Coordinates of C-alpha atoms in Angstrom, one line a residue:
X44 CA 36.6 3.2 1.3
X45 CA 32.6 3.6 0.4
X46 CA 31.5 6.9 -1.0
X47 CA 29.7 9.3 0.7
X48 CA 26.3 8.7 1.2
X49 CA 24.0 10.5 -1.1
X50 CA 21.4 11.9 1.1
X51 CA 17.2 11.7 -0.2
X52 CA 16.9 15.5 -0.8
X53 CA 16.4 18.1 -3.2
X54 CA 19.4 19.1 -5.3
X55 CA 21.0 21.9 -3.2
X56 CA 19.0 21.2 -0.4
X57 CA 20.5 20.9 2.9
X58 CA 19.7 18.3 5.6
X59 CA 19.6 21.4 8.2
X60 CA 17.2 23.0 5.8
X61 CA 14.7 20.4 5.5
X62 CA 14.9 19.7 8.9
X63 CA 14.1 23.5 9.9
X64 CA 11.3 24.1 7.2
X65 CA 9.8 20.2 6.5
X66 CA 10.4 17.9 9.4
X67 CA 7.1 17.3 10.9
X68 CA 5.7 20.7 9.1
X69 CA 4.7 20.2 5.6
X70 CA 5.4 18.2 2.7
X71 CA 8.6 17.9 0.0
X72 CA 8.3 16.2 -3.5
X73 CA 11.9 14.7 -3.9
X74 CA 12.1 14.3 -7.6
X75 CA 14.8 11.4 -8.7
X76 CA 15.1 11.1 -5.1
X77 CA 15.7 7.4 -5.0
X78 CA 17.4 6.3 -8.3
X79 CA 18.9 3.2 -6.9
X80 CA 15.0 2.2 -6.2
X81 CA 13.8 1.6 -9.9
X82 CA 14.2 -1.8 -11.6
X83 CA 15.2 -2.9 -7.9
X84 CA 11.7 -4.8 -8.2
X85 CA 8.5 -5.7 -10.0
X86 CA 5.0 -6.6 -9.1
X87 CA 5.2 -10.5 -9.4
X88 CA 8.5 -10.2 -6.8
X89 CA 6.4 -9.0 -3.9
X90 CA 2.6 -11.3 -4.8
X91 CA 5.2 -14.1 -4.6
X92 CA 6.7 -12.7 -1.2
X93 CA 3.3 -11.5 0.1
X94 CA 2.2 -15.8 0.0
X95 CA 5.5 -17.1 2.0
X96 CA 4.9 -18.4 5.3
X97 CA 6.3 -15.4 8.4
X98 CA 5.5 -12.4 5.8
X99 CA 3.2 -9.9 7.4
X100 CA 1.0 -8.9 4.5
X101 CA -2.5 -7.3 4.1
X102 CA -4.8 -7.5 1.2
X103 CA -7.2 -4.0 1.2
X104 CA -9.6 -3.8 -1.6
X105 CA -12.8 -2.4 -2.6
X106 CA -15.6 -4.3 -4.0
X107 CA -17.1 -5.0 -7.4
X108 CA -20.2 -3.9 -7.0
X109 CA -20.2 -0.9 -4.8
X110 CA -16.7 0.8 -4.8
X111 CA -17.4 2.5 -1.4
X112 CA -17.4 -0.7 0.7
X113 CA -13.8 -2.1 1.3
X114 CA -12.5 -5.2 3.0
X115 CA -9.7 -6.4 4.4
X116 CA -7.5 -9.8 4.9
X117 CA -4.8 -10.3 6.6
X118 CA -2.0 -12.9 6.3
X119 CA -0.9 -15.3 6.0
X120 CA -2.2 -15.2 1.9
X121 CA -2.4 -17.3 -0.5
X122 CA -2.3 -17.8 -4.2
X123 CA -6.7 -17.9 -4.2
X124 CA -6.5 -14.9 -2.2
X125 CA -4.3 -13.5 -5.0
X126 CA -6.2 -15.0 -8.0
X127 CA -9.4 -13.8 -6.7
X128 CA -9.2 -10.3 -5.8
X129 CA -11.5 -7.6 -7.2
X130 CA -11.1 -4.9 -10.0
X131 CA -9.7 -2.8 -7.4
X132 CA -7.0 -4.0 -4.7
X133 CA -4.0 -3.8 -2.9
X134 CA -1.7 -6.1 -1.3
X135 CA 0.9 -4.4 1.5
X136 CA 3.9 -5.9 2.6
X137 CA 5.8 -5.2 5.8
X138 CA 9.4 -5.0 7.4
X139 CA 11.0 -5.3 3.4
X140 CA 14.3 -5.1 4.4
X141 CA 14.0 -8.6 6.7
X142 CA 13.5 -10.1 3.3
X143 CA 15.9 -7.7 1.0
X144 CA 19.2 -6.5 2.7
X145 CA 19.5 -4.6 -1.0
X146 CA 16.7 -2.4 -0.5
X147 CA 17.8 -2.1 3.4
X148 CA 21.2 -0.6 2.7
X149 CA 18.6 2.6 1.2
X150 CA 17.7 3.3 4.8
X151 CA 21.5 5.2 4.8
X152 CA 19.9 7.4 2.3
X153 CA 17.8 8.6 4.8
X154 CA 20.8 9.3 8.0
X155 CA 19.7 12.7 8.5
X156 CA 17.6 11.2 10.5
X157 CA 18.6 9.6 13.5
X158 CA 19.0 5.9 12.7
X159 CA 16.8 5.5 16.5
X160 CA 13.7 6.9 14.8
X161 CA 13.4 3.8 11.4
X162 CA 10.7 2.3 11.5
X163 CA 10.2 -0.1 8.6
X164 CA 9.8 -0.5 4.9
X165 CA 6.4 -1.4 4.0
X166 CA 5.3 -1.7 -0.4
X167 CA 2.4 -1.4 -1.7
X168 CA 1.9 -3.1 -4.8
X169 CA -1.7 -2.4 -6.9
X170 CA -2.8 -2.1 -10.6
X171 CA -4.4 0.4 -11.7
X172 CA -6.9 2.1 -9.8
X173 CA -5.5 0.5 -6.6
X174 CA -5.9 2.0 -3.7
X175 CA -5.9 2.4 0.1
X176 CA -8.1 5.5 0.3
X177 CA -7.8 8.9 1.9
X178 CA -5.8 8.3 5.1
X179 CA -3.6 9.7 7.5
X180 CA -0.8 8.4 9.3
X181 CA 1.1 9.2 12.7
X182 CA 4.4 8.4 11.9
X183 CA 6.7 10.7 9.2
X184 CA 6.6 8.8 6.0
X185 CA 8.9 9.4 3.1
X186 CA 7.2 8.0 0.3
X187 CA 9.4 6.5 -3.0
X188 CA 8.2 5.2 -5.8
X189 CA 9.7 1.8 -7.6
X190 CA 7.8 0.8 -9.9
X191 CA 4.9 2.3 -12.5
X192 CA 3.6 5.9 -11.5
X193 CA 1.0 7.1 -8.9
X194 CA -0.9 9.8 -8.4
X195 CA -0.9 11.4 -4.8
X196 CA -3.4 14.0 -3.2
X197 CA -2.6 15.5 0.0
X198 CA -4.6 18.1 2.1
X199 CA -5.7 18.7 5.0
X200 CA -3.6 18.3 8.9
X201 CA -5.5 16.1 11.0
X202 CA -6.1 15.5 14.8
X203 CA -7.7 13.1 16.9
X204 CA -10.9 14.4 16.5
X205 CA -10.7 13.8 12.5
X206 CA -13.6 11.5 11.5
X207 CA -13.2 8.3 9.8
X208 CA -16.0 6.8 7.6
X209 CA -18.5 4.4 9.6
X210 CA -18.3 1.0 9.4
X211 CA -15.2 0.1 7.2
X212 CA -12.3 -2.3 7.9
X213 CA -10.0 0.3 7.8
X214 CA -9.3 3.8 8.9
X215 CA -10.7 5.9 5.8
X216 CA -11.2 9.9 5.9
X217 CA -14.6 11.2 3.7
X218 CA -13.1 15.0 3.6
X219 CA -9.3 16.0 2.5
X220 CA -10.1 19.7 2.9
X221 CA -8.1 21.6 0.5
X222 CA -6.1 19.9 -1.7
X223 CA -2.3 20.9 -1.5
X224 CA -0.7 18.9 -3.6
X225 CA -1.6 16.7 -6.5
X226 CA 1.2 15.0 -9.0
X227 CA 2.0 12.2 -10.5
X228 CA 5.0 9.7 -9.2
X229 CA 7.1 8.3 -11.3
X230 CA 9.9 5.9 -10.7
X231 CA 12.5 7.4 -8.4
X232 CA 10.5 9.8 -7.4
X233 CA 10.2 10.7 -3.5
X234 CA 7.5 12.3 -1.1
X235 CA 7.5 12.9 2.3
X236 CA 4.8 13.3 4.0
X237 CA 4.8 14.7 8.0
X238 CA 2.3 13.3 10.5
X239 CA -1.5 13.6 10.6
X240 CA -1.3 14.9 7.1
X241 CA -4.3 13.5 4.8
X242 CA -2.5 11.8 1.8
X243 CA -4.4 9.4 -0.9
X244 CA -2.4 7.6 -3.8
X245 CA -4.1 5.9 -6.5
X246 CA -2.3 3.5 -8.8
X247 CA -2.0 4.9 -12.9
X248 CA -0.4 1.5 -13.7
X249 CA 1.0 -1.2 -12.2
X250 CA 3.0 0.2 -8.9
X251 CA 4.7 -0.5 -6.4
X252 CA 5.4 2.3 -3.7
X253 CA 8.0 1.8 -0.7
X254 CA 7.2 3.7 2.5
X255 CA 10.2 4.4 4.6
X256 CA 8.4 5.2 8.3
X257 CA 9.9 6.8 10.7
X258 CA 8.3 7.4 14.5
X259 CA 8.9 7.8 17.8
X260 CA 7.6 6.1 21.0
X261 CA 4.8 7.5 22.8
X262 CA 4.9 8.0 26.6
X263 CA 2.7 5.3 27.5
X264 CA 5.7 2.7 25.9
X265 CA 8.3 4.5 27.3
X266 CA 6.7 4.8 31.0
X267 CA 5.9 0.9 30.5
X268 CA 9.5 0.1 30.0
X269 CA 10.6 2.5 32.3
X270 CA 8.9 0.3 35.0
X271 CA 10.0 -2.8 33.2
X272 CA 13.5 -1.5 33.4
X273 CA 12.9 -0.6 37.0
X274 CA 12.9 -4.0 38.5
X275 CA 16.1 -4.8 38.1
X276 CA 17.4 -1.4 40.0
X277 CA 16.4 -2.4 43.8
X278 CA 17.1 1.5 45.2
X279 CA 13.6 1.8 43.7
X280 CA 11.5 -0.8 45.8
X281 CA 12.6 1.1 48.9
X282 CA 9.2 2.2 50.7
X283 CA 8.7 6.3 50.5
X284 CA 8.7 8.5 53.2
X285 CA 6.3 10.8 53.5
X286 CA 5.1 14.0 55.5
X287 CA 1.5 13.6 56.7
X288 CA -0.9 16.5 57.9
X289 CA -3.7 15.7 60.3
X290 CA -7.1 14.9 57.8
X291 CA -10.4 14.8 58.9
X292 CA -10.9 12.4 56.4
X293 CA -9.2 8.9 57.0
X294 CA -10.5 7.3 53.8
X295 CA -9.2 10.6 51.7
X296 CA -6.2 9.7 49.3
X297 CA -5.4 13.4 49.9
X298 CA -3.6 16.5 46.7
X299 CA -1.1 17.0 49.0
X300 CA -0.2 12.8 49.2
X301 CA -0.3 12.8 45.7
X302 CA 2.1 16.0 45.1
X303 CA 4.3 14.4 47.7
X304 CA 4.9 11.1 45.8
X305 CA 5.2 13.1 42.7
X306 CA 8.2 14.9 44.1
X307 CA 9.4 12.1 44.8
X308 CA 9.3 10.6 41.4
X309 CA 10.4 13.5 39.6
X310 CA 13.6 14.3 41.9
X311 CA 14.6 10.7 40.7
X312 CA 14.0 11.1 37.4
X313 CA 15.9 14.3 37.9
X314 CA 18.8 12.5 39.2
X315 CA 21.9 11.2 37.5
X316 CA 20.5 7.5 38.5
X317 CA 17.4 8.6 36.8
X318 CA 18.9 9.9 33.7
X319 CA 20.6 6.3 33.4
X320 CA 17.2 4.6 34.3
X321 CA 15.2 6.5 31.5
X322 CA 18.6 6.4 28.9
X323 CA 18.0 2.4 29.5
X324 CA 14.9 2.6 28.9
X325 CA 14.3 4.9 25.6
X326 CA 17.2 2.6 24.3
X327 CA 16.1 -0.8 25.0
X328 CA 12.7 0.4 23.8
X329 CA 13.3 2.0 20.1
X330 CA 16.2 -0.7 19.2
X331 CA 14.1 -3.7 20.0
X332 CA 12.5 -4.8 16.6
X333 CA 8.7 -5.0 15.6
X334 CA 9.5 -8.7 13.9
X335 CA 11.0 -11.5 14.8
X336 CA 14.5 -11.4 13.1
X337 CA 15.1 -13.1 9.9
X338 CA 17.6 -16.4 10.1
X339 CA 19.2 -16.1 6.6
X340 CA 22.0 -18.9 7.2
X341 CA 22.1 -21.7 9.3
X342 CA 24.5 -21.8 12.5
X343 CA 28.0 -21.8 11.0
X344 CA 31.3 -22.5 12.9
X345 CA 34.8 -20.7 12.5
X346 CA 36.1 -23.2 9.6
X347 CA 33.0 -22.9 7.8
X348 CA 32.6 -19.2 7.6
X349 CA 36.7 -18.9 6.7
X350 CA 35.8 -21.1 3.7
X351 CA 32.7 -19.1 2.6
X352 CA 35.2 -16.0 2.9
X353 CA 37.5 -17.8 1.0
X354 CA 35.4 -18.6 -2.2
X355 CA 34.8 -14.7 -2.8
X356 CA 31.7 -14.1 0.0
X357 CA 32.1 -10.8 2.0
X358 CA 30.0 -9.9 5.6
X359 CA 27.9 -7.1 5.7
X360 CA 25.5 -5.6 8.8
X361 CA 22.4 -6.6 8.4
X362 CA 20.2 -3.7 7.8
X363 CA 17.1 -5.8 9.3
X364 CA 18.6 -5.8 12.9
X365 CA 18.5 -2.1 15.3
X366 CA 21.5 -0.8 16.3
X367 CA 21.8 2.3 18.7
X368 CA 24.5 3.6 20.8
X369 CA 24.2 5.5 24.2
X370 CA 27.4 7.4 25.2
X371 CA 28.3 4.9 27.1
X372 CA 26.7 1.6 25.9
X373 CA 25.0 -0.2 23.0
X374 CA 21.8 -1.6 22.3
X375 CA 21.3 -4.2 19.8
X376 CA 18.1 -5.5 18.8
X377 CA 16.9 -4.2 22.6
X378 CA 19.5 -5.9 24.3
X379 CA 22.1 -4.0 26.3
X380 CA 26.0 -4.9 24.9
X381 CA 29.1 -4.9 26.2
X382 CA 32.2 -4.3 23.4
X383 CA 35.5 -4.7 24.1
X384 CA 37.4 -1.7 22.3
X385 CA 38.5 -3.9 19.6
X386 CA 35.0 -5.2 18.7
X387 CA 33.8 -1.5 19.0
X388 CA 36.3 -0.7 16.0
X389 CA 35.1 -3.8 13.9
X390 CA 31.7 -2.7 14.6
X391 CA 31.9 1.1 13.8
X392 CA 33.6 -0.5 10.4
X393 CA 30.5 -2.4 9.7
X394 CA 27.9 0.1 10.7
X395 CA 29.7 2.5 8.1
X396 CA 28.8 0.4 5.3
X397 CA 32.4 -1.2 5.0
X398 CA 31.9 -5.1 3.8
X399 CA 34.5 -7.6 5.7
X400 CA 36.4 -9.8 3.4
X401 CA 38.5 -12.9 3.4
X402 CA 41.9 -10.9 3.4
X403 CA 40.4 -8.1 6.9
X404 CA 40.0 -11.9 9.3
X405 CA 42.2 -12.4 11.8
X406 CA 42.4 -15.1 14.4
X407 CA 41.4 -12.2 16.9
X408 CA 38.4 -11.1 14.6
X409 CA 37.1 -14.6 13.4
X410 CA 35.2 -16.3 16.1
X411 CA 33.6 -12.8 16.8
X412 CA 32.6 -12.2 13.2
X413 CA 31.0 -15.9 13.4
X414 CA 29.1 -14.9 16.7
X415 CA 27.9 -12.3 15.5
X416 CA 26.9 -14.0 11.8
X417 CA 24.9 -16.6 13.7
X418 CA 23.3 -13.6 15.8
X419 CA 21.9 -12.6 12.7
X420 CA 23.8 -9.3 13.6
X421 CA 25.9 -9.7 9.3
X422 CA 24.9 -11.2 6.5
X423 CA 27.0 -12.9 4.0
X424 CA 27.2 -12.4 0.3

């Protein structure tokens, strides 16, 4: 059986703590945080990745001759692109763990937080002096150093009515407030950072920084999947009836229409169908994956994956794919699933971190194991 997962925190520190006193509040320099990070990768790993054809990539930089003016290019990118970049730049890469199921698994470092709420792994690679200036992001952002050191500044909260400097390429703040924080990173090292909070690291040497996102969907996406999902549940095309009051006004789309129909609409979201209809919806929505999924293997058959087994291979979840579980369903990759008992048992294995090996197949497991292989669901290795 695996060990138990180590959780990114402060020695002594409790997941209930940090969720009471930092979650979404203020920020928490985990020092060490993410050992398993350092030597994981260097600079000339991601350039080479940030070139391949399907890698989302963005090259930010700030020019020669007047340091204020930035631009911005994003992929695909290529080795000029590379060769010619300013003095100051940086290169950001996407969706890491479509590309690295090693630095993947380090998401179940992060399981105090709902698995639901993951967004992606994004580096950012830079010499020194690299940059993305003063920003602020909306999601929570743990932020964990791999390679080389770099300094970060936080300060102010922001809202919506935070300026951004005119006429740039990308969404730069000109005033941090107060500073709150301001240390160097080194290897290992971890920082979270809540949302809306002004953060700006600056390379001291050669870095690379992973950002573990996490965020939530807004109500815009989940009302436009909750009508998505509502086509397909016909009770809900049936034609409202409605009291009506004499108006003087024939043409007037009157408060008392409108408070009618939202009655309506809130006693079925209020109802047990509703509850299903929404449940369907939040969970289609925040398992369904930004990218398109990575094929690792081509399509293998029963024989063939037996024989990779065989020579020492072992199957693993892939940590690229979304899996989340209603109380009475699953959601893979925003599809709705249906397990039989026995397939929810090899599953739950899986999703613990438990690797299948030649000596766990049966003839009951195999050609499920397969499906799911060439579903991009496992990985081999």
């Amino acid at each position: 059986m695996n060990q138990p997962i180590r959780y990114c925190l402060p020695d002594g520190m409790t997941a209930e703590t940090f969720l009471r006193e930092y979650w979404q509040k203020k920020p928490l320099l985990i020092k060490g945080g993410l050992p398993e990070l350092v030597g994981m990768f260097e600079p000339t790993d991601v350039l080479d990745l940030a070139i391949e054809e399907g890698v989302s990539a963005r090259l930010i930089s700030q020019d020669d001759a007047d340091c204020h003016q930035w631009s911005l290019k994003p992929s695909p990118l290529s080795e000029a692109d590379i060769d010619s970049t300013p003095a100051l730049w940086t290169i950001l890469v996407q969706n890491l763990e479509q590309w690295s199921p090693e630095l993947g698994q380090l998401w179940s470092h992060f399981d105090f937080i709902p698995k639901w709420q993951q967004d992606d792994i994004m580096v950012s690679v830079a010499p020194v002096g690299g940059s993305v200036g003063a920003h602020y992001d909306e999601y929570d952002v743990f932020l964990a150093q791999g390679y080389g050191s770099r300094r970060w500044q936080l300060g102010k909260m922001c809202d919506a009515n935070t300026a951004f400097v005119a006429n740039q390429p990308i969404r730069l703040l000109d005033d941090m407030g107060q500073i709150i924080f301001d240390e160097v990173l080194e290897a290992g090292d971890v920082l979270y950072v809540p949302p809306m909070l002004s953060h700006h690291g600056v390379a001291t040497s050669d870095c690379l920084t992973f950002s573990f996102g996490f965020r939530r969907p807004n109500l815009v996406q989940i009302l436009d999947t909750l009508a998505d999902v509502g086509t397909s549940h016909e009770q809900l095309f049936r034609v409202l009836t409605l009291p009506q009051k004499l108006q003087q006004d024939a043409l007037l789309l009157s408060n008392d229409s409108i408070q009618a129909i939202k009655h309506e609409l809130m006693t079925m979201l209020n109802s047990e169908h509703g509850d299903k209809l929404l449940t369907q919806a939040i969970a289609e929505l925040v398992s369904k994956r930004q990218y398109e999924l990575l094929a690792f293997e081509d399509e293998l058959n029963n024989q063939t994956l037996k024989a990779r087994l065989q020579s020492g291979e072992c199957l693993l979840i892939n940590p690229a794919c979304r899996f989340v579980r209603t109380d009475d369903c699953w959601y893979i990759n925003g599809e709705a699933m249906d397990f039989s008992p026995a397939n929810q048992e090899l599953l739950a294995v899986l999703l613990a971190g438990e690797a299948i090996t030649e000596s766990e197949i049966t003839d009951g497991n195999l050609t499920t194991l397969c499906q799911w292989l060439n579903d991009n669901w496992l990985i081999l290795v």
